[in-house]
């Protein structure tokens, strides 16, 4: 099984729609064909997928549904307040067809955000659950498409390949708008597990996009909103500005 992941952001409505259509053309040509689709619950991911999924399900290529999974959802820095929650299936379903109404997310991001190390652990657990679930699927799917966000895709690349840099800000796994990354499994032996058992053969490929690589993203610190231990008040010293 070769999971294929695409960073899902819409640059602007006209540009983003064009990119999503070009992505759909490319996804339709993948071999082996996509069997299963997982997506972050945020609207922009499903919007990016829509040209492909409309064709995919419209052609009757699959009886499966899109599984909305919060374990591969957006990354928000740690804060003292609750970040926006993604829309529920009840809200999403009138806008997007073919959503799996029975799928239940197992790993939920913390409502007040995460540190980078917590993001990687959440993604590791989510991917382990997703891949194990599909390994136990009697249909034995070959290709999994995951649609998510830059931070989550970078974390997924590190988890799948086992290549976690000492500095999380390292620019290793690329994430361009509508870029496509592909990871191929080394061994299907259950003893190998999921983490570190994959090769990255495409690193946010954008060769199929008429505009090429756009709006790349990388980590830049924890993006935390809480005070650091040596600055408990969270104040700003104006003399240092």
mmCIF file of C-alpha atoms in Angstrom:
data_model
loop_
_atom_site.group_PDB
_atom_site.id
_atom_site.type_symbol
_atom_site.label_atom_id
_atom_site.label_comp_id
_atom_site.label_asym_id
_atom_site.label_seq_id
_atom_site.Cartn_x
_atom_site.Cartn_y
_atom_site.Cartn_z
ATOM 1 C CA UNK A 1 0.000 0.000 0.000
ATOM 2 C CA UNK A 2 1.430 3.346 -1.008
ATOM 3 C CA UNK A 3 -0.098 6.328 0.784
ATOM 4 C CA UNK A 4 -0.117 9.480 -1.261
ATOM 5 C CA UNK A 5 -0.514 12.794 0.517
ATOM 6 C CA UNK A 6 -1.288 16.218 -0.791
ATOM 7 C CA UNK A 7 -0.987 19.522 1.012
ATOM 8 C CA UNK A 8 -4.387 21.146 0.794
ATOM 9 C CA UNK A 9 -4.533 24.900 0.656
ATOM 10 C CA UNK A 10 -6.393 27.200 -1.693
ATOM 11 C CA UNK A 11 -4.316 30.244 -2.685
ATOM 12 C CA UNK A 12 -7.232 32.297 -3.931
ATOM 13 C CA UNK A 13 -10.504 31.164 -5.372
ATOM 14 C CA UNK A 14 -9.651 31.297 -9.108
ATOM 15 C CA UNK A 15 -6.050 30.101 -8.643
ATOM 16 C CA UNK A 16 -6.937 27.463 -6.083
ATOM 17 C CA UNK A 17 -9.724 26.043 -8.240
ATOM 18 C CA UNK A 18 -7.345 25.772 -11.190
ATOM 19 C CA UNK A 19 -4.760 24.020 -9.056
ATOM 20 C CA UNK A 20 -7.331 21.584 -7.677
ATOM 21 C CA UNK A 21 -8.431 20.696 -11.224
ATOM 22 C CA UNK A 22 -4.848 20.085 -12.301
ATOM 23 C CA UNK A 23 -4.293 17.992 -9.190
ATOM 24 C CA UNK A 24 -7.423 15.985 -10.042
ATOM 25 C CA UNK A 25 -6.050 15.184 -13.500
ATOM 26 C CA UNK A 26 -2.841 13.914 -11.971
ATOM 27 C CA UNK A 27 -4.520 11.900 -9.226
ATOM 28 C CA UNK A 28 -6.699 10.216 -11.843
ATOM 29 C CA UNK A 29 -3.585 8.838 -13.539
ATOM 30 C CA UNK A 30 -1.939 7.309 -10.456
ATOM 31 C CA UNK A 31 -1.070 3.617 -10.602
ATOM 32 C CA UNK A 32 -2.130 1.611 -8.769
ATOM 33 C CA UNK A 33 -5.329 3.684 -8.627
ATOM 34 C CA UNK A 34 -6.401 5.329 -5.391
ATOM 35 C CA UNK A 35 -8.486 2.962 -3.276
ATOM 36 C CA UNK A 36 -9.145 4.908 -0.082
ATOM 37 C CA UNK A 37 -9.370 8.615 0.723
ATOM 38 C CA UNK A 38 -8.827 10.239 4.116
ATOM 39 C CA UNK A 39 -9.133 13.979 4.642
ATOM 40 C CA UNK A 40 -8.715 16.583 7.320
ATOM 41 C CA UNK A 41 -12.138 17.954 8.324
ATOM 42 C CA UNK A 42 -11.262 21.525 7.393
ATOM 43 C CA UNK A 43 -13.206 22.899 4.442
ATOM 44 C CA UNK A 44 -10.215 23.837 2.290
ATOM 45 C CA UNK A 45 -9.001 20.232 2.168
ATOM 46 C CA UNK A 46 -12.321 18.901 0.902
ATOM 47 C CA UNK A 47 -12.546 21.829 -1.505
ATOM 48 C CA UNK A 48 -9.145 20.916 -2.936
ATOM 49 C CA UNK A 49 -10.206 17.274 -3.285
ATOM 50 C CA UNK A 50 -13.588 18.022 -4.850
ATOM 51 C CA UNK A 51 -12.665 18.032 -8.575
ATOM 52 C CA UNK A 52 -10.989 14.656 -8.113
ATOM 53 C CA UNK A 53 -13.615 13.088 -5.854
ATOM 54 C CA UNK A 54 -16.465 14.261 -8.104
ATOM 55 C CA UNK A 55 -14.835 12.395 -10.978
ATOM 56 C CA UNK A 56 -13.680 9.468 -8.857
ATOM 57 C CA UNK A 57 -17.086 8.682 -7.401
ATOM 58 C CA UNK A 58 -19.000 9.865 -10.473
ATOM 59 C CA UNK A 59 -17.204 7.275 -12.605
ATOM 60 C CA UNK A 60 -18.171 4.583 -10.121
ATOM 61 C CA UNK A 61 -14.545 3.716 -9.414
ATOM 62 C CA UNK A 62 -15.228 3.109 -5.751
ATOM 63 C CA UNK A 63 -18.093 2.333 -3.424
ATOM 64 C CA UNK A 64 -16.076 3.687 -0.499
ATOM 65 C CA UNK A 65 -16.580 7.116 1.050
ATOM 66 C CA UNK A 66 -14.212 9.896 2.092
ATOM 67 C CA UNK A 67 -13.166 9.330 5.691
ATOM 68 C CA UNK A 68 -12.949 12.573 7.643
ATOM 69 C CA UNK A 69 -10.276 12.101 10.292
ATOM 70 C CA UNK A 70 -9.286 14.672 12.888
ATOM 71 C CA UNK A 71 -6.047 12.829 13.580
ATOM 72 C CA UNK A 72 -4.689 14.296 10.336
ATOM 73 C CA UNK A 73 -6.237 17.709 10.965
ATOM 74 C CA UNK A 74 -4.623 21.146 11.188
ATOM 75 C CA UNK A 75 -1.849 22.129 13.600
ATOM 76 C CA UNK A 76 -2.446 25.022 16.007
ATOM 77 C CA UNK A 77 0.191 26.251 18.449
ATOM 78 C CA UNK A 78 -0.331 25.776 22.192
ATOM 79 C CA UNK A 79 -2.552 28.480 23.677
ATOM 80 C CA UNK A 80 -4.490 29.376 26.811
ATOM 81 C CA UNK A 81 -7.733 29.345 24.842
ATOM 82 C CA UNK A 82 -9.514 26.867 22.610
ATOM 83 C CA UNK A 83 -8.736 27.051 18.907
ATOM 84 C CA UNK A 84 -11.549 26.915 16.313
ATOM 85 C CA UNK A 85 -13.061 23.475 15.973
ATOM 86 C CA UNK A 86 -13.424 22.035 12.466
ATOM 87 C CA UNK A 87 -16.955 21.634 11.084
ATOM 88 C CA UNK A 88 -18.862 18.473 11.879
ATOM 89 C CA UNK A 89 -20.086 15.950 9.327
ATOM 90 C CA UNK A 90 -23.550 17.436 9.695
ATOM 91 C CA UNK A 91 -22.210 20.796 8.542
ATOM 92 C CA UNK A 92 -19.941 19.409 5.817
ATOM 93 C CA UNK A 93 -22.323 16.899 4.234
ATOM 94 C CA UNK A 94 -24.631 19.423 2.496
ATOM 95 C CA UNK A 95 -21.560 20.901 0.771
ATOM 96 C CA UNK A 96 -19.605 17.759 -0.075
ATOM 97 C CA UNK A 97 -20.871 14.439 -1.374
ATOM 98 C CA UNK A 98 -19.488 10.993 -0.582
ATOM 99 C CA UNK A 99 -18.512 11.545 3.048
ATOM 100 C CA UNK A 100 -18.322 8.463 5.249
ATOM 101 C CA UNK A 101 -20.952 9.011 7.927
ATOM 102 C CA UNK A 102 -19.767 6.060 9.985
ATOM 103 C CA UNK A 103 -16.066 6.785 10.302
ATOM 104 C CA UNK A 104 -15.014 7.916 13.775
ATOM 105 C CA UNK A 105 -11.750 9.757 14.447
ATOM 106 C CA UNK A 106 -9.610 8.034 17.044
ATOM 107 C CA UNK A 107 -6.995 10.704 17.695
ATOM 108 C CA UNK A 108 -8.220 14.255 18.301
ATOM 109 C CA UNK A 109 -5.871 17.264 18.456
ATOM 110 C CA UNK A 110 -5.834 19.060 21.799
ATOM 111 C CA UNK A 111 -8.422 21.832 21.810
ATOM 112 C CA UNK A 112 -5.865 24.346 23.111
ATOM 113 C CA UNK A 113 -3.254 23.445 20.517
ATOM 114 C CA UNK A 114 -0.020 21.466 20.480
ATOM 115 C CA UNK A 115 3.713 21.811 20.664
ATOM 116 C CA UNK A 116 5.547 20.456 17.594
ATOM 117 C CA UNK A 117 6.550 17.271 19.410
ATOM 118 C CA UNK A 118 2.887 16.687 20.310
ATOM 119 C CA UNK A 119 1.854 17.188 16.691
ATOM 120 C CA UNK A 120 4.310 14.510 15.553
ATOM 121 C CA UNK A 121 3.049 12.099 18.193
ATOM 122 C CA UNK A 122 -0.586 12.740 17.231
ATOM 123 C CA UNK A 123 0.198 12.166 13.547
ATOM 124 C CA UNK A 124 2.156 9.014 14.382
ATOM 125 C CA UNK A 125 -0.782 7.560 16.283
ATOM 126 C CA UNK A 126 -3.264 8.578 13.593
ATOM 127 C CA UNK A 127 -1.202 7.058 10.760
ATOM 128 C CA UNK A 128 -0.598 3.885 12.734
ATOM 129 C CA UNK A 129 -4.337 3.514 13.262
ATOM 130 C CA UNK A 130 -5.191 4.326 9.624
ATOM 131 C CA UNK A 131 -2.637 1.963 8.085
ATOM 132 C CA UNK A 132 -3.417 -0.855 10.532
ATOM 133 C CA UNK A 133 -7.129 -0.466 9.780
ATOM 134 C CA UNK A 134 -6.485 -0.760 6.040
ATOM 135 C CA UNK A 135 -4.118 -3.703 6.522
ATOM 136 C CA UNK A 136 -7.005 -5.522 8.186
ATOM 137 C CA UNK A 137 -9.422 -4.559 5.414
ATOM 138 C CA UNK A 138 -10.490 -7.702 3.470
ATOM 139 C CA UNK A 139 -10.323 -5.695 0.223
ATOM 140 C CA UNK A 140 -6.600 -5.069 0.808
ATOM 141 C CA UNK A 141 -6.395 -1.535 -0.652
ATOM 142 C CA UNK A 142 -3.153 -0.657 -2.413
ATOM 143 C CA UNK A 143 -3.144 3.151 -2.515
ATOM 144 C CA UNK A 144 -4.263 5.596 0.152
ATOM 145 C CA UNK A 145 -4.763 9.317 -0.489
ATOM 146 C CA UNK A 146 -4.473 11.641 2.497
ATOM 147 C CA UNK A 147 -5.432 15.297 2.142
ATOM 148 C CA UNK A 148 -4.139 17.510 4.913
ATOM 149 C CA UNK A 149 -2.181 20.641 5.842
ATOM 150 C CA UNK A 150 1.470 21.631 5.606
ATOM 151 C CA UNK A 151 2.483 21.010 9.219
ATOM 152 C CA UNK A 152 0.664 17.692 9.304
ATOM 153 C CA UNK A 153 2.153 16.570 5.991
ATOM 154 C CA UNK A 154 5.675 17.419 7.153
ATOM 155 C CA UNK A 155 5.078 15.495 10.386
ATOM 156 C CA UNK A 156 3.685 12.572 8.382
ATOM 157 C CA UNK A 157 6.792 12.473 6.193
ATOM 158 C CA UNK A 158 9.022 12.346 9.263
ATOM 159 C CA UNK A 159 6.917 9.674 10.938
ATOM 160 C CA UNK A 160 6.631 7.440 7.869
ATOM 161 C CA UNK A 161 10.322 7.603 6.958
ATOM 162 C CA UNK A 162 11.602 7.706 10.519
ATOM 163 C CA UNK A 163 13.693 10.762 9.592
ATOM 164 C CA UNK A 164 13.060 13.113 12.499
ATOM 165 C CA UNK A 165 15.603 15.962 12.491
ATOM 166 C CA UNK A 166 17.136 17.267 15.706
ATOM 167 C CA UNK A 167 15.820 20.717 14.803
ATOM 168 C CA UNK A 168 12.086 20.550 13.961
ATOM 169 C CA UNK A 169 12.506 23.721 11.870
ATOM 170 C CA UNK A 170 14.669 21.800 9.382
ATOM 171 C CA UNK A 171 13.428 22.232 5.821
ATOM 172 C CA UNK A 172 13.142 18.556 4.876
ATOM 173 C CA UNK A 173 9.719 17.502 3.638
ATOM 174 C CA UNK A 174 8.358 20.127 1.291
ATOM 175 C CA UNK A 175 4.809 21.454 1.266
ATOM 176 C CA UNK A 176 3.663 23.557 -1.663
ATOM 177 C CA UNK A 177 0.058 24.433 -2.407
ATOM 178 C CA UNK A 178 -1.605 21.385 -4.022
ATOM 179 C CA UNK A 179 1.756 19.593 -4.054
ATOM 180 C CA UNK A 180 1.749 15.810 -3.975
ATOM 181 C CA UNK A 181 3.999 13.650 -1.799
ATOM 182 C CA UNK A 182 4.205 9.895 -2.201
ATOM 183 C CA UNK A 183 5.430 7.335 0.293
ATOM 184 C CA UNK A 184 5.978 3.683 -0.625
ATOM 185 C CA UNK A 185 6.040 0.959 1.969
ATOM 186 C CA UNK A 186 9.271 -0.977 2.445
ATOM 187 C CA UNK A 187 7.793 -4.075 4.078
ATOM 188 C CA UNK A 188 4.306 -5.364 4.796
ATOM 189 C CA UNK A 189 5.588 -7.441 7.708
ATOM 190 C CA UNK A 190 3.385 -6.362 10.671
ATOM 191 C CA UNK A 191 6.440 -6.601 12.925
ATOM 192 C CA UNK A 192 7.984 -3.617 11.085
ATOM 193 C CA UNK A 193 5.134 -1.372 12.175
ATOM 194 C CA UNK A 194 4.226 1.876 10.421
ATOM 195 C CA UNK A 195 6.781 4.440 11.619
ATOM 196 C CA UNK A 196 10.059 4.378 9.682
ATOM 197 C CA UNK A 197 8.850 1.749 7.221
ATOM 198 C CA UNK A 198 8.356 3.982 4.169
ATOM 199 C CA UNK A 199 10.417 5.635 1.438
ATOM 200 C CA UNK A 200 9.560 9.104 0.179
ATOM 201 C CA UNK A 201 9.577 8.923 -3.632
ATOM 202 C CA UNK A 202 7.837 12.250 -4.288
ATOM 203 C CA UNK A 203 8.433 15.256 -2.044
ATOM 204 C CA UNK A 204 5.603 17.715 -2.722
ATOM 205 C CA UNK A 205 5.774 17.247 -6.485
ATOM 206 C CA UNK A 206 4.243 20.155 -8.430
ATOM 207 C CA UNK A 207 5.296 19.169 -11.962
ATOM 208 C CA UNK A 208 1.641 18.748 -12.950
ATOM 209 C CA UNK A 209 0.711 22.300 -11.897
ATOM 210 C CA UNK A 210 0.842 24.996 -14.580
ATOM 211 C CA UNK A 211 2.129 27.495 -12.004
ATOM 212 C CA UNK A 212 4.680 25.132 -10.500
ATOM 213 C CA UNK A 213 5.641 25.281 -6.824
ATOM 214 C CA UNK A 214 3.864 28.023 -4.878
ATOM 215 C CA UNK A 215 3.572 29.080 -1.243
ATOM 216 C CA UNK A 216 5.965 26.637 0.350
ATOM 217 C CA UNK A 217 5.723 26.299 4.137
ATOM 218 C CA UNK A 218 8.059 25.112 6.887
ATOM 219 C CA UNK A 219 8.100 25.064 10.670
ATOM 220 C CA UNK A 220 9.316 28.192 12.404
ATOM 221 C CA UNK A 221 9.270 27.404 16.099
ATOM 222 C CA UNK A 222 6.378 25.985 18.080
ATOM 223 C CA UNK A 223 4.042 28.852 17.183
ATOM 224 C CA UNK A 224 3.013 28.747 20.829
ATOM 225 C CA UNK A 225 0.861 31.460 22.346
ATOM 226 C CA UNK A 226 1.651 30.518 25.940
ATOM 227 C CA UNK A 227 4.423 32.127 27.952
ATOM 228 C CA UNK A 228 7.791 30.434 28.035
ATOM 229 C CA UNK A 229 8.907 29.094 31.452
ATOM 230 C CA UNK A 230 11.362 31.979 31.944
ATOM 231 C CA UNK A 231 8.709 34.561 31.065
ATOM 232 C CA UNK A 232 5.710 33.444 33.092
ATOM 233 C CA UNK A 233 3.911 36.742 32.688
ATOM 234 C CA UNK A 234 4.220 36.598 28.923
ATOM 235 C CA UNK A 235 5.140 40.286 28.840
ATOM 236 C CA UNK A 236 7.166 42.224 26.282
ATOM 237 C CA UNK A 237 10.204 44.265 27.311
ATOM 238 C CA UNK A 238 9.981 47.345 25.102
ATOM 239 C CA UNK A 239 13.663 48.121 25.628
ATOM 240 C CA UNK A 240 14.520 44.993 23.641
ATOM 241 C CA UNK A 241 12.438 45.905 20.606
#
